[in-house]
Coordinates of N, CA and C in Angstrom, one line a residue:
M1 N 0.8 -1.2 0.0 CA 0.0 0.0 0.0 C 0.9 1.3 0.0
G2 N 2.1 1.2 0.4 CA 3.0 2.3 0.4 C 2.7 3.4 1.5
V3 N 2.2 2.9 2.6 CA 1.8 3.9 3.6 C 2.9 4.6 4.3
D4 N 4.2 4.0 4.2 CA 5.3 4.6 4.8 C 5.5 6.1 4.3
L5 N 5.1 6.3 3.1 CA 5.2 7.6 2.5 C 4.2 8.6 3.1
V6 N 3.1 8.1 3.6 CA 2.1 9.0 4.1 C 1.9 9.0 5.6
Q7 N 2.6 8.2 6.3 CA 2.4 8.0 7.7 C 2.5 9.4 8.4
G8 N 1.4 9.8 9.1 CA 1.4 11.0 9.9 C 1.0 12.2 9.1
L9 N 0.8 12.1 7.8 CA 0.5 13.3 7.0 C -0.9 13.9 7.4
L10 N -1.8 13.1 7.9 CA -3.1 13.5 8.2 C -3.4 13.5 9.7
R11 N -2.4 13.5 10.5 CA -2.6 13.5 11.9 C -3.5 14.5 12.4
E12 N -4.5 14.1 13.2 CA -5.5 15.0 13.9 C -6.5 15.6 12.9
K13 N -6.6 15.0 11.7 CA -7.6 15.4 10.7 C -8.7 14.4 10.7
F14 N -9.9 14.9 10.7 CA -11.1 14.1 10.6 C -11.5 14.0 9.1
V15 N -11.5 12.8 8.5 CA -11.8 12.7 7.1 C -13.1 11.9 6.9
L16 N -14.1 12.5 6.3 CA -15.3 11.8 5.9 C -15.1 11.0 4.7
V17 N -15.4 9.7 4.7 CA -15.3 8.8 3.6 C -16.7 8.3 3.2
M18 N -17.0 8.6 1.9 CA -18.3 8.2 1.3 C -18.0 7.3 0.2
E19 N -18.2 6.0 0.4 CA -17.9 5.0 -0.6 C -18.8 3.8 -0.3
D20 N -19.5 3.3 -1.4 CA -20.5 2.2 -1.2 C -19.9 0.8 -1.6
E21 N -18.7 0.8 -2.1 CA -18.1 -0.5 -2.3 C -17.2 -0.9 -1.2
Y22 N -17.5 -2.0 -0.5 CA -16.9 -2.4 0.8 C -15.4 -2.4 0.7
F23 N -14.8 -3.1 -0.2 CA -13.4 -3.3 -0.3 C -12.6 -2.0 -0.6
I24 N -13.2 -1.2 -1.4 CA -12.6 0.1 -1.7 C -12.7 1.0 -0.5
A25 N -13.9 1.0 0.2 CA -14.0 1.8 1.4 C -13.0 1.4 2.5
D26 N -12.9 0.1 2.6 CA -11.9 -0.5 3.6 C -10.5 -0.1 3.3
D27 N -10.1 -0.1 2.0 CA -8.7 0.3 1.6 C -8.5 1.8 1.9
I28 N -9.5 2.6 1.5 CA -9.3 4.0 1.8 C -9.2 4.3 3.3
A29 N -10.1 3.7 4.1 CA -10.1 3.9 5.5 C -8.8 3.5 6.1
R30 N -8.3 2.3 5.7 CA -7.0 1.9 6.3 C -5.9 2.8 5.9
A31 N -5.8 3.2 4.7 CA -4.7 4.1 4.3 C -4.8 5.5 5.0
L32 N -6.0 6.0 5.2 CA -6.1 7.3 5.9 C -5.8 7.1 7.4
T33 N -6.2 6.0 8.0 CA -5.9 5.8 9.4 C -4.4 5.7 9.6
E34 N -3.7 4.9 8.7 CA -2.3 4.8 8.8 C -1.6 6.1 8.5
A35 N -2.2 7.0 7.8 CA -1.7 8.4 7.6 C -2.0 9.3 8.8
G36 N -2.6 8.8 9.8 CA -2.9 9.5 11.0 C -4.3 10.1 11.1
A37 N -5.1 9.9 10.1 CA -6.5 10.5 10.1 C -7.4 9.8 11.0
Q38 N -8.4 10.5 11.5 CA -9.6 9.9 12.2 C -10.6 9.8 11.1
V39 N -10.9 8.6 10.7 CA -11.9 8.3 9.6 C -13.3 8.4 10.1
V40 N -14.1 9.2 9.5 CA -15.5 9.3 9.8 C -16.2 8.5 8.7
G41 N -16.8 7.4 9.0 CA -17.4 6.5 8.1 C -16.5 5.2 8.0
P42 N -16.5 4.6 6.8 CA -17.1 5.0 5.6 C -18.6 4.8 5.6
F43 N -19.3 5.6 4.8 CA -20.7 5.5 4.6 C -21.0 5.3 3.2
G44 N -22.1 4.5 2.9 CA -22.5 4.2 1.6 C -23.7 4.9 1.1
H45 N -24.3 5.7 1.9 CA -25.5 6.4 1.5 C -25.4 7.9 1.8
V46 N -25.8 8.8 0.9 CA -25.7 10.2 1.0 C -26.3 10.7 2.3
H47 N -27.5 10.2 2.7 CA -28.1 10.7 3.9 C -27.3 10.4 5.1
Q48 N -26.5 9.4 5.1 CA -25.6 9.1 6.3 C -24.5 10.2 6.4
G49 N -24.0 10.6 5.3 CA -23.0 11.7 5.3 C -23.6 13.0 5.7
L50 N -24.8 13.4 5.2 CA -25.5 14.6 5.6 C -25.8 14.6 7.1
D51 N -26.3 13.4 7.6 CA -26.6 13.3 9.0 C -25.3 13.5 9.9
R52 N -24.2 12.9 9.4 CA -23.0 13.0 10.2 C -22.5 14.4 10.2
L53 N -22.7 15.2 9.2 CA -22.2 16.6 9.2 C -23.0 17.4 10.3
K54 N -24.2 17.0 10.6 CA -24.9 17.7 11.6 C -24.4 17.5 13.0
V55 N -23.8 16.3 13.3 CA -23.3 16.0 14.6 C -21.8 15.9 14.7
E56 N -21.1 16.1 13.6 CA -19.6 16.0 13.7 C -19.0 17.3 13.1
P57 N -18.9 18.3 13.9 CA -18.4 19.6 13.4 C -16.9 19.6 13.1
N58 N -16.2 18.6 13.4 CA -14.7 18.6 13.2 C -14.2 18.0 11.9
I59 N -15.1 17.8 11.0 CA -14.6 17.2 9.7 C -13.8 18.2 9.0
N60 N -12.5 17.8 8.6 CA -11.6 18.6 7.9 C -11.5 18.4 6.4
L61 N -11.7 17.2 6.0 CA -11.5 16.8 4.6 C -12.5 15.7 4.3
A62 N -12.7 15.4 3.0 CA -13.6 14.3 2.6 C -13.2 13.7 1.3
V63 N -13.6 12.4 1.2 CA -13.4 11.6 -0.1 C -14.8 11.2 -0.4
L64 N -15.3 11.6 -1.6 CA -16.7 11.3 -2.0 C -16.7 10.5 -3.3
D65 N -17.3 9.3 -3.2 CA -17.7 8.6 -4.5 C -18.9 9.4 -5.0
I66 N -18.9 9.6 -6.3 CA -19.9 10.4 -6.9 C -21.3 9.7 -6.9
N67 N -21.3 8.4 -7.1 CA -22.5 7.6 -7.1 C -22.6 6.6 -6.0
L68 N -23.4 6.9 -5.0 CA -23.5 6.1 -3.8 C -24.9 5.3 -3.9
N69 N -24.8 4.0 -4.2 CA -26.0 3.2 -4.2 C -27.1 3.8 -5.1
G70 N -26.7 4.4 -6.2 CA -27.6 5.0 -7.2 C -28.0 6.4 -7.0
T71 N -27.4 7.0 -5.9 CA -27.7 8.4 -5.6 C -26.5 9.3 -5.8
K72 N -26.6 10.4 -6.5 CA -25.4 11.3 -6.7 C -25.2 12.0 -5.4
V73 N -23.9 12.3 -5.2 CA -23.4 12.8 -3.9 C -23.4 14.4 -3.9
F74 N -24.0 15.0 -4.9 CA -23.8 16.4 -5.0 C -24.4 17.3 -3.9
D75 N -25.5 16.8 -3.3 CA -26.1 17.6 -2.2 C -25.1 17.6 -1.0
L76 N -24.5 16.5 -0.7 CA -23.5 16.5 0.3 C -22.2 17.3 -0.1
A77 N -21.8 17.2 -1.3 CA -20.7 18.0 -1.8 C -21.0 19.5 -1.6
A78 N -22.2 19.9 -2.0 CA -22.6 21.4 -1.8 C -22.5 21.8 -0.3
Q79 N -23.0 20.9 0.5 CA -22.9 21.2 2.0 C -21.5 21.3 2.5
L80 N -20.6 20.4 2.0 CA -19.2 20.5 2.4 C -18.6 21.8 1.9
Q81 N -18.9 22.2 0.6 CA -18.4 23.5 0.1 C -18.9 24.7 1.0
E82 N -20.2 24.7 1.4 CA -20.7 25.7 2.2 C -19.9 25.8 3.6
L83 N -19.5 24.7 4.1 CA -18.8 24.6 5.3 C -17.3 24.9 5.2
G84 N -16.9 25.0 3.9 CA -15.4 25.2 3.7 C -14.6 24.0 3.9
V85 N -15.2 22.8 3.7 CA -14.4 21.5 3.9 C -14.0 21.1 2.5
P86 N -12.6 21.0 2.3 CA -12.1 20.5 1.0 C -12.4 19.0 0.8
F87 N -12.7 18.6 -0.4 CA -12.9 17.2 -0.7 C -12.4 16.8 -2.0
I88 N -12.4 15.5 -2.2 CA -11.9 14.9 -3.5 C -13.1 14.0 -4.0
F89 N -13.4 14.1 -5.3 CA -14.3 13.1 -5.9 C -13.5 11.9 -6.3
A90 N -14.0 10.7 -6.0 CA -13.4 9.5 -6.4 C -14.5 8.6 -7.0
T91 N -14.3 8.2 -8.3 CA -15.4 7.4 -8.9 C -14.9 6.5 -10.0
G92 N -15.6 5.5 -10.3 CA -15.3 4.5 -11.3 C -16.2 4.8 -12.6
Y93 N -17.0 5.8 -12.6 CA -17.9 6.1 -13.6 C -17.5 7.2 -14.6
G94 N -16.3 7.8 -14.4 CA -16.0 8.9 -15.2 C -16.5 10.2 -14.6
F95 N -16.2 11.3 -15.2 CA -16.6 12.6 -14.6 C -17.4 13.5 -15.5
G96 N -18.1 12.9 -16.5 CA -18.9 13.6 -17.4 C -20.1 14.3 -16.6
H97 N -20.4 15.5 -17.0 CA -21.6 16.2 -16.5 C -21.5 16.5 -15.1
L98 N -20.4 16.9 -14.6 CA -20.3 17.4 -13.2 C -21.0 18.8 -13.1
P99 N -21.7 19.1 -12.1 CA -22.3 20.4 -12.0 C -21.1 21.4 -12.0
E100 N -21.3 22.6 -12.6 CA -20.3 23.6 -12.7 C -19.7 24.0 -11.4
Q101 N -20.4 24.0 -10.3 CA -19.9 24.4 -9.0 C -18.8 23.5 -8.5
F102 N -18.7 22.3 -9.1 CA -17.7 21.4 -8.7 C -16.5 21.2 -9.7
A103 N -16.5 22.1 -10.7 CA -15.5 22.0 -11.8 C -14.0 22.0 -11.3
K104 N -13.8 22.7 -10.2 CA -12.4 22.8 -9.7 C -12.1 21.8 -8.6
V105 N -13.0 20.9 -8.2 CA -12.8 19.9 -7.2 C -11.9 18.8 -7.8
P106 N -10.8 18.4 -7.0 CA -9.9 17.4 -7.5 C -10.7 16.1 -7.7
R107 N -10.3 15.3 -8.8 CA -11.0 14.1 -9.1 C -10.0 12.9 -9.2
W108 N -10.5 11.8 -8.7 CA -9.7 10.6 -8.8 C -10.5 9.5 -9.4
E109 N -10.0 8.9 -10.5 CA -10.7 7.8 -11.1 C -10.3 6.5 -10.6
K110 N -11.2 5.6 -10.2 CA -10.9 4.3 -9.8 C -10.5 3.4 -10.9
P111 N -9.6 2.5 -10.7 CA -8.9 2.3 -9.4 C -7.7 3.3 -9.3
F112 N -7.4 3.6 -8.0 CA -6.3 4.5 -7.7 C -5.6 3.9 -6.5
D113 N -4.4 4.5 -6.4 CA -3.5 4.1 -5.2 C -4.0 4.9 -4.0
V114 N -4.4 4.2 -3.0 CA -4.9 4.9 -1.8 C -3.9 5.7 -1.1
S115 N -2.6 5.3 -1.1 CA -1.6 6.1 -0.5 C -1.5 7.5 -1.2
S116 N -1.6 7.4 -2.6 CA -1.5 8.7 -3.3 C -2.7 9.5 -3.0
L117 N -3.9 8.9 -2.8 CA -5.1 9.7 -2.4 C -4.8 10.4 -1.0
A118 N -4.2 9.7 -0.1 CA -3.9 10.3 1.2 C -2.9 11.5 1.1
N119 N -2.0 11.3 0.2 CA -1.0 12.4 -0.1 C -1.8 13.6 -0.7
A120 N -2.7 13.3 -1.6 CA -3.5 14.4 -2.3 C -4.4 15.1 -1.2
L121 N -5.0 14.4 -0.3 CA -5.8 15.0 0.8 C -4.9 15.9 1.6
A122 N -3.7 15.4 2.0 CA -2.8 16.3 2.8 C -2.4 17.5 2.0
A123 N -2.1 17.4 0.8 CA -1.8 18.6 -0.1 C -3.0 19.6 -0.1
L124 N -4.2 19.0 -0.3 CA -5.4 19.8 -0.3 C -5.6 20.6 1.0
D125 N -5.3 19.9 2.1 CA -5.4 20.5 3.4 C -4.4 21.7 3.6
K126 N -3.2 21.4 3.1 CA -2.2 22.4 3.3 C -2.4 23.6 2.4
S127 N -3.0 23.4 1.2 CA -3.3 24.5 0.3 C -4.3 25.5 0.8
R128 N -5.2 25.0 1.7 CA -6.2 26.0 2.2 C -5.7 26.8 3.4
G129 N -4.5 26.6 3.8 CA -3.9 27.4 4.8 C -3.8 26.8 6.1

C-alpha cells in the first residue's frame, strides 16, 4: 500500500469517507488511518453523510464517491463547500456532466492508489492554509 510515504500526514484530521463498495471503502479507511487521520465512516448512503455533518463539526476533509448506491453525492458536496471543507471526488464512472460548481474539485478515477489519495488530501489541506 505504500503507507510509509504518508504516515502521519493527516494526523489529527477528521476525514469523511463516502464509498459504497466495501473493499474500496476499507482500503481508503486503512490508508487514511495509517496516515494519522480519524476516519468518519465510511458511509455508503448520501443521507448518512448529511446526518454525520450535523453531529460531527470537526470534519476537515472528505473523499466522495460520486454515485452512492444509485444516488449522486452532489447535495453532500454542496454542503461541504458551504462549510469550507475541502474534498476529492473518487469514482469509477468517469466525470462527465459534473455540476459547474464542482469544476475545480480534484477528481480521482478508480482504481487508484490509496496512498496517493492520502497524499493528495494532505496537499489539499495544506493549500487551504
